[in-house]
Amino acid sequence: DGGITQSPKYLFRKEGQNVTLSCEQNLNHDAMYWYRQDPGQGLRLIYYSQIVNDFQKGDIAEGYSVSREKKESFPLTVTSAQKNPTAFYLCASSIPRGTGASSYEQYFGPGTRLTVT
Amino acid sequence: AQTVTQSQPEMSVQEAETVTLSCTYDTSESDYYLFWYKQPPSRQMILVIRQEAYKQQNATENRFSVNFQKAAKSFSLKISDSQLGDAAMYFCAYRSAWNNDMRFGAGTRLTVKP
């Protein structure tokens, strides 16, 4: 089955520790994204990557870092510099612009709930 | 930057009835895509329906249909014959044809009453 996996589903960390959230896809998509979701708000873009070894900051990149060493993987590190890291994090992938696809919806993973105390 | 507005934080509908969720967006572009996503309690985001801006015909997927008004920048979702399983958060989303990011509204929580 093709899809996106995120692990773990729930993650707990102490304040001041860095933590890495995993995102893996086997859809052969070039583009991958990380979003943060807070109660009462929509999804806010943290980082996105259009191809391997390339990524761009989204609207709320401060306190986060990413890497894209493989097409299938796009891990997100929440650093101690992130002021309010407790949130629900969603990873997504899509066919990038210019491939001739009829539409460009994003496919989402199941999410990771991060709690920092 | 494009913005997406969902003015109804919460909506409720009686089972088997019809409900319409509103969405407006702001853009200066002429070529783009619009989506409605459903997020049930499991929090898995599920694509409900998509609309290409260059298509005048409103998209339909079984009980779900949209009313796309390009000039008014409006993209509402109509759910017919509502079912208990339709209860979820619904997000409207905009994607430019020229870049790869997607803008989401704040969501509408739909409750379905038996």
CSV table of C-alpha atoms in Angstrom, one decimal:
chain,number,residue,atom,x,y,z
A,1,ASP,CA,0.0,0.0,0.0
A,2,GLY,CA,1.3,3.4,-0.9
A,3,GLY,CA,1.2,6.1,1.7
A,4,ILE,CA,2.8,8.3,4.3
A,5,THR,CA,3.9,7.1,7.7
A,6,GLN,CA,4.7,9.2,10.7
A,7,SER,CA,6.2,7.9,13.9
A,8,PRO,CA,5.6,7.9,16.7
A,9,LYS,CA,1.9,8.8,17.0
A,10,TYR,CA,2.5,10.4,20.5
A,11,LEU,CA,5.8,11.9,21.6
A,12,PHE,CA,6.7,13.4,25.0
A,13,ARG,CA,9.8,15.5,25.7
A,14,LYS,CA,11.2,17.6,28.4
A,15,GLU,CA,11.7,21.3,27.7
A,16,GLY,CA,15.2,22.1,26.4
A,17,GLN,CA,15.6,18.8,24.5
A,18,ASN,CA,15.6,18.6,20.7
A,19,VAL,CA,13.3,16.0,19.2
A,20,THR,CA,13.0,14.6,15.7
A,21,LEU,CA,9.8,13.6,14.1
A,22,SER,CA,9.9,11.0,11.3
A,23,CYS,CA,8.1,11.1,8.0
A,24,GLU,CA,8.4,8.5,5.3
A,25,GLN,CA,6.5,8.1,2.0
A,26,ASN,CA,6.4,5.5,-0.7
A,27,LEU,CA,4.3,7.4,-3.2
A,28,ASN,CA,7.3,8.4,-5.2
A,29,HIS,CA,6.4,12.1,-4.7
A,30,ASP,CA,9.1,14.7,-5.1
A,31,ALA,CA,7.5,17.3,-2.8
A,32,MET,CA,7.1,17.0,0.9
A,33,TYR,CA,5.8,19.3,3.6
A,34,TRP,CA,5.6,19.8,7.4
A,35,TYR,CA,2.7,21.5,9.0
A,36,ARG,CA,1.8,22.4,12.5
A,37,GLN,CA,-1.8,22.3,13.7
A,38,ASP,CA,-2.9,24.1,16.9
A,39,PRO,CA,-6.5,24.0,18.4
A,40,GLY,CA,-8.8,26.4,16.5
A,41,GLN,CA,-6.3,27.0,13.8
A,42,GLY,CA,-5.7,25.6,10.4
A,43,LEU,CA,-2.5,24.1,9.2
A,44,ARG,CA,0.5,26.3,9.2
A,45,LEU,CA,3.5,25.5,6.9
A,46,ILE,CA,6.8,24.9,8.7
A,47,TYR,CA,9.1,23.7,5.9
A,48,TYR,CA,8.7,22.2,2.5
A,49,SER,CA,11.0,20.4,0.0
A,50,GLN,CA,10.5,20.1,-3.7
A,51,ILE,CA,13.4,17.7,-4.4
A,52,VAL,CA,16.1,15.9,-2.6
A,53,ASN,CA,18.8,18.1,-0.9
A,54,ASP,CA,16.6,21.1,-1.2
A,55,PHE,CA,14.1,22.7,1.2
A,56,GLN,CA,12.5,26.1,1.9
A,57,LYS,CA,11.2,27.8,5.0
A,58,GLY,CA,7.5,28.1,5.4
A,59,ASP,CA,5.6,30.6,7.5
A,60,ILE,CA,6.7,29.4,10.9
A,61,ALA,CA,10.2,27.9,10.4
A,62,GLU,CA,11.8,29.5,13.5
A,63,GLY,CA,12.9,26.8,16.0
A,64,TYR,CA,12.6,24.0,13.5
A,65,SER,CA,15.1,22.3,11.1
A,66,VAL,CA,14.7,19.6,8.4
A,67,SER,CA,16.8,17.5,6.1
A,68,ARG,CA,16.0,15.8,2.8
A,69,GLU,CA,18.7,13.3,2.0
A,70,LYS,CA,16.4,10.8,0.5
A,71,LYS,CA,13.3,11.2,-1.7
A,72,GLU,CA,11.3,9.0,0.7
A,73,SER,CA,12.2,10.7,4.0
A,74,PHE,CA,11.7,14.3,5.4
A,75,PRO,CA,12.5,14.3,9.1
A,76,LEU,CA,11.6,17.4,11.2
A,77,THR,CA,13.7,18.4,14.2
A,78,VAL,CA,12.0,20.5,16.8
A,79,THR,CA,14.8,22.4,18.6
A,80,SER,CA,14.9,23.9,22.1
A,81,ALA,CA,14.7,27.3,20.4
A,82,GLN,CA,11.0,26.6,19.5
A,83,LYS,CA,9.1,28.6,22.1
A,84,ASN,CA,5.9,26.7,22.1
A,85,PRO,CA,6.5,23.2,20.6
A,86,THR,CA,3.5,21.4,21.9
A,87,ALA,CA,1.3,20.8,18.9
A,88,PHE,CA,0.0,18.3,16.4
A,89,TYR,CA,2.4,17.9,13.4
A,90,LEU,CA,1.4,16.7,10.0
A,91,CYS,CA,3.6,15.6,7.2
A,92,ALA,CA,2.4,15.6,3.6
A,93,SER,CA,3.6,15.0,0.1
A,94,SER,CA,2.5,15.9,-3.4
A,95,ILE,CA,3.4,15.8,-7.1
A,96,PRO,CA,5.2,19.0,-7.7
A,97,ARG,CA,4.2,21.7,-10.1
A,98,GLY,CA,5.2,21.2,-13.7
A,99,THR,CA,4.8,17.4,-13.9
A,100,GLY,CA,1.6,17.6,-16.0
A,101,ALA,CA,-0.6,16.3,-13.3
A,102,SER,CA,-4.2,17.3,-13.4
A,103,SER,CA,-4.3,18.4,-9.8
A,104,TYR,CA,-1.9,18.8,-7.0
A,105,GLU,CA,-3.5,17.8,-3.8
A,106,GLN,CA,-1.4,16.9,-0.9
A,107,TYR,CA,-1.5,13.5,0.8
A,108,PHE,CA,-1.1,13.4,4.5
A,109,GLY,CA,0.3,11.2,7.1
A,110,PRO,CA,-1.5,10.3,10.3
A,111,GLY,CA,0.3,13.0,12.3
A,112,THR,CA,2.4,13.1,15.5
A,113,ARG,CA,1.2,14.7,18.7
A,114,LEU,CA,4.2,16.3,20.5
A,115,THR,CA,3.9,17.3,24.1
A,116,VAL,CA,6.8,19.2,25.7
A,117,THR,CA,6.7,19.7,29.5
B,1,ALA,CA,0.0,36.2,0.0
B,2,GLN,CA,-3.1,34.2,-0.5
B,3,THR,CA,-5.5,33.8,2.4
B,4,VAL,CA,-8.3,31.4,3.0
B,5,THR,CA,-11.3,32.3,5.3
B,6,GLN,CA,-13.8,30.0,6.8
B,7,SER,CA,-16.3,32.1,8.6
B,8,GLN,CA,-18.2,29.3,10.3
B,9,PRO,CA,-16.2,27.8,13.2
B,10,GLU,CA,-19.0,25.3,13.9
B,11,MET,CA,-22.0,24.0,12.1
B,12,SER,CA,-24.5,21.3,12.8
B,13,VAL,CA,-26.9,19.3,10.7
B,14,GLN,CA,-29.5,16.7,11.2
B,15,GLU,CA,-28.8,13.3,9.8
B,16,ALA,CA,-30.1,12.9,6.2
B,17,GLU,CA,-30.3,16.7,5.8
B,18,THR,CA,-28.1,19.0,3.7
B,19,VAL,CA,-25.5,21.4,5.0
B,20,THR,CA,-23.3,24.0,3.3
B,21,LEU,CA,-19.9,25.0,4.6
B,22,SER,CA,-18.5,28.4,3.4
B,23,CYS,CA,-15.1,29.3,2.2
B,24,THR,CA,-13.7,32.5,0.7
B,25,TYR,CA,-10.2,33.2,-0.5
B,26,ASP,CA,-8.1,36.1,-1.6
B,27,THR,CA,-5.8,35.9,-4.6
B,28,SER,CA,-4.6,37.9,-7.5
B,29,GLU,CA,-3.8,34.8,-9.5
B,30,SER,CA,-6.1,33.3,-12.2
B,31,ASP,CA,-4.8,29.8,-12.2
B,32,TYR,CA,-5.1,27.8,-9.0
B,33,TYR,CA,-6.6,24.8,-7.3
B,34,LEU,CA,-9.1,24.5,-4.4
B,35,PHE,CA,-9.7,21.6,-2.1
B,36,TRP,CA,-11.9,20.5,0.8
B,37,TYR,CA,-10.3,18.2,3.3
B,38,LYS,CA,-12.0,16.3,6.1
B,39,GLN,CA,-10.3,15.7,9.4
B,40,PRO,CA,-12.2,13.2,11.6
B,41,PRO,CA,-11.4,12.5,15.3
B,42,SER,CA,-8.5,10.3,14.1
B,43,ARG,CA,-7.0,13.5,12.8
B,44,GLN,CA,-6.1,11.9,9.5
B,45,MET,CA,-6.6,14.5,6.7
B,46,ILE,CA,-8.7,13.1,3.9
B,47,LEU,CA,-9.3,14.8,0.6
B,48,VAL,CA,-13.0,15.3,0.0
B,49,ILE,CA,-13.2,17.1,-3.3
B,50,ARG,CA,-11.0,19.3,-5.6
B,51,GLN,CA,-11.7,22.0,-8.1
B,52,GLU,CA,-9.5,23.4,-10.8
B,53,ALA,CA,-10.0,27.2,-11.2
B,54,TYR,CA,-10.0,26.9,-15.0
B,55,LYS,CA,-13.0,24.6,-14.9
B,56,GLN,CA,-16.4,26.3,-14.8
B,57,GLN,CA,-18.2,23.2,-13.9
B,58,ASN,CA,-18.6,22.6,-10.2
B,59,ALA,CA,-17.0,19.4,-8.9
B,60,THR,CA,-19.1,16.6,-7.5
B,61,GLU,CA,-18.1,13.5,-5.5
B,62,ASN,CA,-21.1,11.4,-4.6
B,63,ARG,CA,-22.9,13.3,-1.7
B,64,PHE,CA,-20.3,16.1,-1.8
B,65,SER,CA,-20.5,19.0,-4.2
B,66,VAL,CA,-19.1,22.5,-4.4
B,67,ASN,CA,-20.3,25.9,-5.5
B,68,PHE,CA,-17.3,27.6,-7.1
B,69,GLN,CA,-17.8,31.3,-7.8
B,70,LYS,CA,-14.5,32.5,-9.2
B,71,ALA,CA,-15.4,36.1,-9.5
B,72,ALA,CA,-16.6,36.2,-5.9
B,73,LYS,CA,-13.7,34.1,-4.8
B,74,SER,CA,-16.0,31.7,-3.0
B,75,PHE,CA,-15.8,27.9,-2.7
B,76,SER,CA,-18.6,26.4,-0.6
B,77,LEU,CA,-19.0,22.7,0.1
B,78,LYS,CA,-22.5,21.1,0.1
B,79,ILE,CA,-23.0,17.8,1.9
B,80,SER,CA,-26.2,16.1,1.0
B,81,ASP,CA,-27.9,13.3,2.9
B,82,SER,CA,-25.6,13.9,5.9
B,83,GLN,CA,-24.4,10.8,7.7
B,84,LEU,CA,-23.0,10.4,11.2
B,85,GLY,CA,-19.6,9.6,9.7
B,86,ASP,CA,-19.5,13.1,8.1
B,87,ALA,CA,-18.9,14.6,11.6
B,88,ALA,CA,-15.4,16.1,11.4
B,89,MET,CA,-13.4,19.3,11.0
B,90,TYR,CA,-13.5,20.5,7.4
B,91,PHE,CA,-10.7,22.6,5.9
B,92,CYS,CA,-10.8,24.6,2.8
B,93,ALA,CA,-7.4,24.9,1.0
B,94,TYR,CA,-6.0,26.9,-1.8
B,95,ARG,CA,-3.0,26.0,-3.9
B,96,SER,CA,-1.4,28.2,-6.5
B,97,ALA,CA,-0.6,26.7,-9.9
B,98,TRP,CA,2.8,28.5,-9.7
B,99,ASN,CA,4.2,27.2,-6.4
B,100,ASN,CA,4.0,24.2,-4.2
B,101,ASP,CA,2.6,25.5,-1.0
B,102,MET,CA,-1.0,25.2,0.1
B,103,ARG,CA,-3.0,27.7,2.3
B,104,PHE,CA,-5.6,26.4,4.7
B,105,GLY,CA,-8.6,28.0,6.3
B,106,ALA,CA,-9.0,27.7,10.1
B,107,GLY,CA,-11.6,25.0,9.7
B,108,THR,CA,-15.3,24.3,10.4
B,109,ARG,CA,-16.3,21.7,12.9
B,110,LEU,CA,-19.4,19.9,11.6
B,111,THR,CA,-21.6,18.0,14.0
B,112,VAL,CA,-24.2,15.6,12.7
B,113,LYS,CA,-27.2,15.0,15.0
B,114,PRO,CA,-29.0,11.6,14.8
